[in-house]
Coordinates of C-alpha atoms and ligand atoms in Angstrom, one line a residue:
M61 CA -13.6 25.3 -1.6
S62 CA -16.7 27.2 -2.6
S63 CA -20.1 26.0 -0.4
Q64 CA -21.5 25.8 -4.1
D65 CA -19.2 22.7 -4.5
S66 CA -21.1 19.5 -3.6
R67 CA -18.8 17.1 -4.8
K68 CA -17.6 14.3 -2.5
R69 CA -14.1 15.3 -1.1
I70 CA -11.9 12.3 -0.3
A71 CA -8.6 12.7 1.3
V72 CA -6.2 10.0 0.1
T73 CA -3.1 9.7 2.5
G74 CA 0.0 8.0 1.0
G75 CA -1.2 8.8 -2.4
A76 CA 2.4 9.1 -3.5
G77 CA 3.5 5.6 -2.8
F78 CA 3.5 2.5 -4.5
I79 CA -0.4 1.4 -3.3
G80 CA -1.5 5.2 -3.1
S81 CA -0.2 5.8 -6.7
N82 CA -2.0 3.0 -8.4
L83 CA -5.2 3.6 -6.5
L84 CA -5.3 7.6 -7.5
L85 CA -4.4 6.6 -11.1
H86 CA -7.6 4.2 -10.8
L87 CA -10.1 6.4 -8.9
V88 CA -9.2 9.9 -10.4
P89 CA -10.2 9.2 -14.1
R90 CA -13.4 6.9 -12.7
Y91 CA -14.7 9.1 -10.6
P92 CA -14.8 12.5 -12.0
G93 CA -17.8 13.5 -9.8
Y94 CA -15.6 13.5 -6.7
L95 CA -12.5 15.8 -5.6
F96 CA -9.4 13.5 -4.4
V97 CA -7.1 15.3 -2.1
N98 CA -3.5 13.3 -1.8
I99 CA -2.1 14.1 1.4
D100 CA 1.6 12.7 1.3
C101 CA 4.8 14.3 3.2
L102 CA 6.6 12.6 0.5
T103 CA 9.6 10.4 2.7
Y104 CA 12.1 8.5 0.4
A105 CA 8.9 6.1 -0.5
G106 CA 6.4 9.1 -2.1
N107 CA 7.1 9.7 -5.7
M108 CA 5.1 12.7 -7.5
G109 CA 6.6 11.2 -10.5
N110 CA 4.0 8.4 -10.3
L111 CA 1.3 10.6 -10.8
T112 CA 2.3 13.0 -13.7
T113 CA -0.9 11.6 -15.9
I114 CA -3.2 13.2 -13.4
E115 CA -1.6 15.9 -11.8
T116 CA -3.5 18.5 -13.7
A117 CA -7.0 16.7 -13.4
E118 CA -10.0 19.2 -12.4
N119 CA -10.8 16.5 -9.8
Y120 CA -7.5 15.9 -7.8
R121 CA -5.1 18.0 -5.7
F122 CA -1.8 17.5 -3.7
E123 CA -1.1 18.6 -0.5
K124 CA 2.7 17.8 1.3
V125 CA 1.2 17.5 4.7
D126 CA 2.7 15.1 7.4
I127 CA -0.3 13.4 9.0
C128 CA 2.0 13.2 11.9
E129 CA 1.2 17.2 12.5
F130 CA -2.3 17.6 13.4
E131 CA -2.7 21.4 12.7
A132 CA -1.5 21.4 9.4
L133 CA -3.9 18.4 8.8
R134 CA -6.8 19.9 10.3
A135 CA -6.1 23.2 7.9
C136 CA -5.9 20.8 5.2
F137 CA -9.1 19.1 5.8
D138 CA -10.9 22.6 6.5
K139 CA -9.6 23.7 3.0
Y140 CA -11.2 20.9 1.2
E141 CA -14.5 20.0 3.5
I142 CA -12.7 16.9 3.4
D143 CA -15.8 14.0 4.0
S144 CA -14.5 11.0 3.6
L145 CA -10.6 9.3 3.8
I146 CA -8.8 6.3 2.5
H147 CA -5.5 6.0 4.7
L148 CA -2.6 4.5 3.2
A149 CA 0.0 6.8 4.5
A150 CA 2.5 4.7 6.5
E151 CA 6.0 3.8 6.9
S152 CA 5.7 0.0 5.1
H153 CA 9.1 -1.7 4.9
V154 CA 9.5 -4.7 7.7
D155 CA 13.4 -4.2 7.3
R156 CA 13.4 -0.5 8.0
S157 CA 11.3 -1.3 11.2
I158 CA 13.6 -3.2 12.5
T159 CA 16.5 -1.1 12.2
G160 CA 14.4 2.0 13.2
P161 CA 10.9 1.4 14.5
A162 CA 10.6 5.4 15.6
A163 CA 9.1 6.3 12.3
F164 CA 6.6 3.7 12.0
I165 CA 5.6 4.4 15.9
S166 CA 4.7 8.1 15.1
S167 CA 3.7 7.6 11.3
N168 CA 1.2 4.4 11.5
I169 CA 0.4 5.2 15.1
G170 CA 0.5 8.7 15.8
G171 CA -0.4 9.7 12.1
T172 CA -3.6 7.2 12.7
F173 CA -4.7 8.9 16.0
N174 CA -4.4 11.9 14.5
L175 CA -6.9 11.3 11.3
L176 CA -9.1 9.6 13.6
E177 CA -9.3 12.5 16.1
L178 CA -9.8 14.9 12.8
A179 CA -12.7 12.5 11.7
R180 CA -14.3 12.5 15.0
E181 CA -14.1 16.4 14.9
R182 CA -15.8 16.6 11.7
T183 CA -18.7 14.6 12.7
A184 CA -19.5 16.3 16.2
N185 CA -22.4 18.4 14.1
G186 CA -23.9 15.1 12.9
R187 CA -22.1 15.5 9.5
P188 CA -21.1 12.1 8.2
F189 CA -17.4 11.2 7.8
R190 CA -16.5 7.6 5.9
F191 CA -13.0 6.2 7.4
H192 CA -11.2 3.7 5.1
H193 CA -8.1 2.5 7.1
V194 CA -5.8 0.3 4.7
S195 CA -3.9 -2.5 6.6
T196 CA -2.3 -5.4 6.2
D197 CA -2.4 -9.3 6.9
E198 CA 0.9 -9.0 8.8
V199 CA -1.1 -8.0 12.0
F200 CA -2.1 -11.6 12.5
G201 CA 1.5 -12.8 12.5
S202 CA 2.9 -15.9 10.8
L203 CA 0.8 -19.2 10.2
G204 CA 2.0 -22.5 10.1
K205 CA 1.9 -25.1 7.1
T206 CA -1.4 -25.1 7.1
G207 CA -4.7 -22.9 7.4
Y208 CA -5.6 -19.3 6.6
F209 CA -6.0 -15.9 7.9
T210 CA -9.5 -14.8 8.4
E211 CA -11.4 -12.1 9.5
Q212 CA -11.7 -13.8 13.3
S213 CA -7.8 -14.3 13.4
A214 CA -6.4 -13.0 16.4
Y215 CA -3.7 -10.4 16.1
R216 CA -0.1 -11.3 16.7
P217 CA 2.1 -9.2 15.3
N218 CA 5.9 -9.9 14.9
S219 CA 7.5 -6.8 13.5
P220 CA 7.6 -3.4 14.6
Y221 CA 6.0 -2.7 11.3
S222 CA 3.2 -5.1 11.8
A223 CA 3.0 -4.3 15.5
S224 CA 2.3 -0.5 14.5
K225 CA -0.3 -1.5 12.2
A226 CA -2.1 -3.6 14.3
S227 CA -2.0 -0.5 16.7
A228 CA -3.6 1.2 14.1
D229 CA -6.2 -1.1 13.5
H230 CA -7.0 -1.3 17.0
L231 CA -7.6 2.2 17.3
V232 CA -9.7 2.6 14.3
R233 CA -12.1 -0.2 15.9
A234 CA -12.2 1.5 19.1
Y235 CA -13.1 4.8 17.5
H236 CA -16.1 3.1 15.9
K237 CA -17.1 1.0 19.1
T238 CA -16.8 4.2 21.1
Y239 CA -17.7 7.0 19.1
G240 CA -19.8 5.3 16.3
L241 CA -17.2 6.7 13.6
E242 CA -18.0 4.9 10.2
V243 CA -15.3 3.0 9.7
V244 CA -14.1 -0.1 7.4
T245 CA -10.6 -1.8 7.5
T246 CA -8.9 -3.7 4.5
N247 CA -6.1 -6.4 5.4
C248 CA -4.5 -7.3 2.4
S249 CA -1.5 -9.5 1.8
N250 CA 1.8 -8.8 -0.1
N251 CA 1.4 -6.6 -3.4
Y252 CA 3.3 -6.4 -6.3
G253 CA 3.3 -4.1 -9.4
P254 CA 4.4 -1.1 -10.8
Y255 CA 5.8 1.9 -9.0
Q256 CA 6.8 -0.3 -6.0
F257 CA 9.7 0.9 -4.1
P258 CA 12.9 -1.3 -4.9
E259 CA 13.6 -2.0 -1.6
K260 CA 10.8 -4.6 -1.6
L261 CA 11.5 -8.3 -2.5
I262 CA 10.2 -8.5 -6.2
P263 CA 11.5 -4.8 -7.6
L264 CA 14.5 -5.5 -5.3
M265 CA 15.5 -8.9 -7.3
I266 CA 14.3 -7.5 -10.8
R267 CA 16.9 -4.5 -10.2
N268 CA 19.8 -6.2 -8.8
A269 CA 19.2 -8.9 -11.6
I270 CA 19.2 -6.6 -14.3
S271 CA 22.8 -5.2 -13.4
G272 CA 24.2 -8.5 -12.5
K273 CA 24.2 -8.1 -8.7
P274 CA 23.4 -10.8 -6.1
L275 CA 20.1 -11.5 -5.1
P276 CA 20.1 -11.7 -1.5
V277 CA 17.3 -14.0 -0.4
Y278 CA 16.6 -14.4 3.5
G279 CA 17.5 -17.5 5.6
D280 CA 16.1 -20.9 3.4
G281 CA 14.3 -18.7 1.3
K282 CA 11.4 -20.8 2.1
Q283 CA 9.1 -18.6 3.5
I284 CA 5.5 -18.0 1.9
R285 CA 4.1 -14.6 1.0
D286 CA 0.2 -14.7 -0.9
W287 CA 1.1 -12.3 -3.7
L288 CA -1.5 -10.0 -5.0
Y289 CA -1.5 -7.7 -8.0
V290 CA -1.5 -4.1 -7.0
Q291 CA -4.4 -3.2 -9.5
D292 CA -6.6 -6.2 -7.9
H293 CA -5.8 -4.5 -4.7
C294 CA -6.8 -1.3 -5.8
K295 CA -10.2 -2.2 -7.2
A296 CA -10.6 -4.3 -3.8
L297 CA -10.3 -0.9 -2.0
D298 CA -12.7 0.9 -4.6
L299 CA -15.3 -1.6 -3.5
V300 CA -15.0 -1.6 -0.2
F301 CA -14.6 2.4 0.4
H302 CA -18.2 2.3 -1.5
E303 CA -20.2 -0.9 -0.5
G304 CA -18.2 -2.2 2.8
K305 CA -20.3 -2.2 5.3
A306 CA -19.5 0.3 8.5
G307 CA -17.3 -1.3 11.4
E308 CA -16.7 -4.6 9.4
T309 CA -13.2 -5.4 8.1
Y310 CA -12.3 -7.3 4.7
N311 CA -9.3 -9.3 4.1
I312 CA -7.9 -8.9 0.9
G313 CA -6.0 -11.7 -1.0
G314 CA -5.3 -13.7 -4.4
H315 CA -4.6 -17.2 -3.3
N316 CA -1.3 -17.0 -4.6
E317 CA 1.0 -18.8 -2.0
I318 CA 4.6 -18.9 -3.0
E319 CA 7.9 -19.5 -1.5
N320 CA 10.4 -16.4 -1.8
I321 CA 13.1 -18.7 -3.9
E322 CA 10.4 -20.0 -5.9
I323 CA 9.7 -16.3 -7.0
V324 CA 13.2 -15.2 -7.3
T325 CA 13.9 -18.2 -9.7
S326 CA 10.6 -17.4 -11.7
L327 CA 12.0 -13.5 -11.8
C328 CA 15.5 -15.0 -13.2
R329 CA 13.6 -17.4 -15.7
I330 CA 11.6 -14.6 -17.3
L331 CA 14.4 -11.9 -17.4
D332 CA 16.6 -14.6 -19.3
E333 CA 13.6 -15.3 -21.5
I334 CA 13.3 -11.7 -22.4
L335 CA 17.3 -10.2 -22.3
G336 CA 19.2 -13.4 -22.9
G337 CA 22.7 -13.8 -21.7
E338 CA 23.8 -15.8 -18.9
P339 CA 21.4 -17.8 -16.8
R340 CA 20.8 -15.5 -13.8
K341 CA 19.6 -17.6 -11.5
K342 CA 23.7 -17.9 -10.1
L343 CA 23.1 -14.7 -8.9
I344 CA 21.0 -15.9 -6.1
T345 CA 22.8 -15.8 -2.9
F346 CA 21.2 -17.0 0.7
V347 CA 22.0 -14.5 3.3
K348 CA 21.1 -14.2 7.0
D349 CA 17.8 -14.3 7.9
R350 CA 15.7 -11.4 9.0
P351 CA 15.0 -11.3 12.7
G352 CA 11.2 -12.5 13.8
H353 CA 11.0 -13.6 9.9
D354 CA 7.3 -14.6 9.8
R355 CA 7.2 -18.0 8.0
R356 CA 3.9 -17.9 6.1
Y357 CA 0.9 -15.7 5.4
A358 CA -2.2 -16.7 3.5
I359 CA -5.4 -15.0 3.4
D360 CA -9.1 -16.8 3.1
P361 CA -10.8 -13.8 0.8
T362 CA -13.8 -15.4 1.1
Y363 CA -15.6 -12.6 3.1
I364 CA -14.9 -10.0 0.5
K365 CA -16.0 -12.7 -2.3
E366 CA -19.0 -13.3 -0.6
Q367 CA -20.3 -10.0 0.6
L368 CA -18.9 -7.6 -2.2
G369 CA -18.3 -10.1 -5.1
W370 CA -14.6 -9.1 -5.2
E371 CA -12.7 -11.4 -7.0
P372 CA -8.7 -11.2 -8.2
K373 CA -8.1 -10.9 -12.1
H374 CA -4.6 -11.7 -12.6
T375 CA -3.1 -14.7 -12.4
F376 CA 0.5 -14.5 -10.4
D377 CA 2.3 -15.7 -14.0
E378 CA 0.5 -12.7 -15.5
G379 CA 1.0 -10.4 -13.1
L380 CA 4.7 -11.2 -12.8
R381 CA 5.3 -10.9 -16.3
K382 CA 3.8 -7.5 -16.3
T383 CA 5.6 -6.2 -13.3
V384 CA 8.9 -7.5 -15.0
Q385 CA 8.4 -5.5 -18.4
W386 CA 7.1 -2.2 -16.4
Y387 CA 10.5 -2.2 -14.6
L388 CA 12.5 -3.1 -18.2
D389 CA 10.4 -0.3 -19.3
N390 CA 10.8 2.3 -16.7
E391 CA 14.4 1.7 -15.9
A392 CA 15.0 5.4 -15.6
W393 CA 12.5 5.6 -12.9
M394 CA 13.8 2.8 -10.8
E395 CA 17.4 4.1 -11.3
S396 CA 15.7 7.6 -9.6
C397 CA 14.4 5.8 -6.8
T398 CA 18.0 4.9 -5.8
S399 CA 19.9 8.2 -6.8
G400 CA 16.8 10.0 -5.0
E401 CA 16.4 12.3 -8.2
Y402 CA 12.8 11.7 -8.1
Q403 CA 12.8 13.9 -5.1
K404 CA 13.6 17.1 -7.0
Y405 CA 10.6 16.6 -9.0
Y406 CA 8.3 18.0 -6.1
E407 CA 10.5 20.8 -5.6
T408 CA 10.2 21.5 -9.5
M409 CA 6.9 21.0 -10.0
Y410 CA 5.2 22.1 -6.9
A411 CA 7.7 24.8 -5.0
N412 CA 5.9 27.8 -6.8
R413 CA 2.3 26.3 -6.7
Ligands
NAD193 P1 5.0 3.1 0.8 O1 5.8 2.9 1.4 O2 5.4 2.6 -0.8 O3 4.0 4.3 0.4 C1 3.9 5.3 1.8 C2 3.4 6.5 1.3 O4 2.9 7.3 2.5 C3 4.7 7.2 0.6 O5 4.3 8.2 -0.1 C4 5.0 8.2 2.1 O6 5.9 9.2 1.6 C5 3.9 8.5 2.9 N1 4.0 8.6 4.0 C6 4.6 7.9 5.1 N2 4.7 8.3 6.1 C7 3.9 9.6 6.1 C8 3.4 10.9 6.6 N3 3.7 10.6 8.4 N4 2.5 11.9 6.5 C9 2.3 11.5 5.4 N5 2.5 10.9 4.2 C10 3.4 9.7 4.7 O7 4.1 2.0 0.9 P2 2.7 0.8 0.5 O8 3.6 -0.1 0.1 O9 2.3 1.8 -0.9 O10 1.7 0.8 1.4 C11 0.3 1.8 1.6 C12 -0.6 1.2 2.6 O11 -1.0 0.0 2.3 C13 0.4 1.1 3.9 O12 -0.5 1.3 5.0 C14 0.7 -0.4 4.2 O13 0.6 -0.5 5.7 C15 -0.5 -1.2 3.1 N6 -0.6 -2.3 3.2 C16 0.8 -2.6 1.8 C17 0.8 -3.4 1.5 C18 2.3 -4.2 0.3 O14 2.3 -5.5 0.0 N7 2.8 -3.0 0.2 C19 0.0 -4.7 1.7 C20 -0.9 -4.7 2.8 C21 -1.2 -3.5 3.1
TYD194 P1 9.2 -8.0 1.6 O1 9.1 -7.1 0.4 O2 10.2 -6.7 2.8 O3 7.8 -8.1 2.2 P2 7.1 -8.3 3.9 O4 8.3 -8.5 4.6 O5 6.4 -7.2 4.5 O6 6.4 -9.7 3.3 O7 9.4 -9.4 1.6 C1 9.1 -10.1 1.3 C2 9.6 -11.5 1.7 O8 10.9 -11.3 0.8 C3 9.9 -11.9 3.1 O9 9.7 -13.2 3.3 C4 11.2 -11.1 3.1 C5 11.8 -12.1 2.0 N1 12.9 -10.9 1.5 C6 14.3 -11.6 1.1 O10 14.5 -12.9 0.8 N2 15.1 -10.9 0.6 C7 15.2 -9.3 0.8 O11 16.1 -8.7 -0.2 C8 14.0 -8.7 0.6 C9 13.7 -7.5 0.8 C10 13.1 -9.6 1.2

């Protein structure tokens, strides 16, 4: 980077994943005066094909770097003189964390530690560095029938995924308290929308329902999640990154508490309306429950609303219909996820750059 270049330089880790892609598609055109560096090692969940509309933008760069590799990360931060970070890179799927927790420990805890150390290093001579850590409401564990997660809720993670995210949240907090690092943390509820890998509930059910496969509902299907359309989350991240108070945490949620079985039934109804054919509801199959399955998540978003004026724009019905239509319009994207075809995209597009 030229020393004449005085732009703000923001690293976005995990920018090729579901939320990261939606976030970069929101931020890159919106802030032409910043430089965004997408740092992603492209696990199975990273898909460069999500970012084709911004890949040649003047204010966007991509670096294939694993956040577990400190020296490679440092070289990347030095190359672009990174002065702020929105950290999304993580292993994110609870079921995978049950069958193979090791990657969750190394990426979610070790990777976050590396980024914190780099941020600390970069502030050593008094330069500012803003560290926005993107986390989940799953760190708070499971709620009973009533009550909400607030910024004061105790941490009670129950899965290897949520425990790894909770550990990262604690490290981020400690770097603020101990070293005075300028951090903000956001804990968001379940996202849904375009580009979500079809292993998560909503895209998995859409994909199976389109192809007439069983719709595997865990346990009794009465578990509750608080769903938020991904673009509403991205707007909240934009706001907190710019205006959130250092050392604070913000809970992000849309007051959309819905039982899993109700979501799967709604998806079947919407697909029946659009595609016709036999009622897809009959594909619903109750299967063995997930071990340690949290019963209910629900966010109280009062703090972010009062402090920063954030509110979600999409109702669940609107968001779900948009999401179904997106997956129908992008069936090739969805199929490429399961065939692994999308992983060739990086080789083709970036191997010689
Ligand atoms: P995702 O699994 O779709 O994407 C994760 C991205 O991180 C991928 O592009 C992957 O290649 C990259 N990545 C993983 N390990 C890496 C490593 N070691 N080095 C570099 N890149 C790596 O995840 P998502 O759903 O987009 O979630 C993004 C973040 O938001 C995560 O931190 C997750 O905990 C958090 N979050 C997700 C949700 C949700 O509902 N999806 C809700 C709240 C918070
Ligand atoms: P998921 O999308 O994996 O998100 P999380 O576990 O992080 O909340 O799952 C959402 C809910 O859907 C959760 O209660 C588990 C349930 N679920 C099923 O019933 N069947 C499935 O095939 C999947 C993937 C999830």
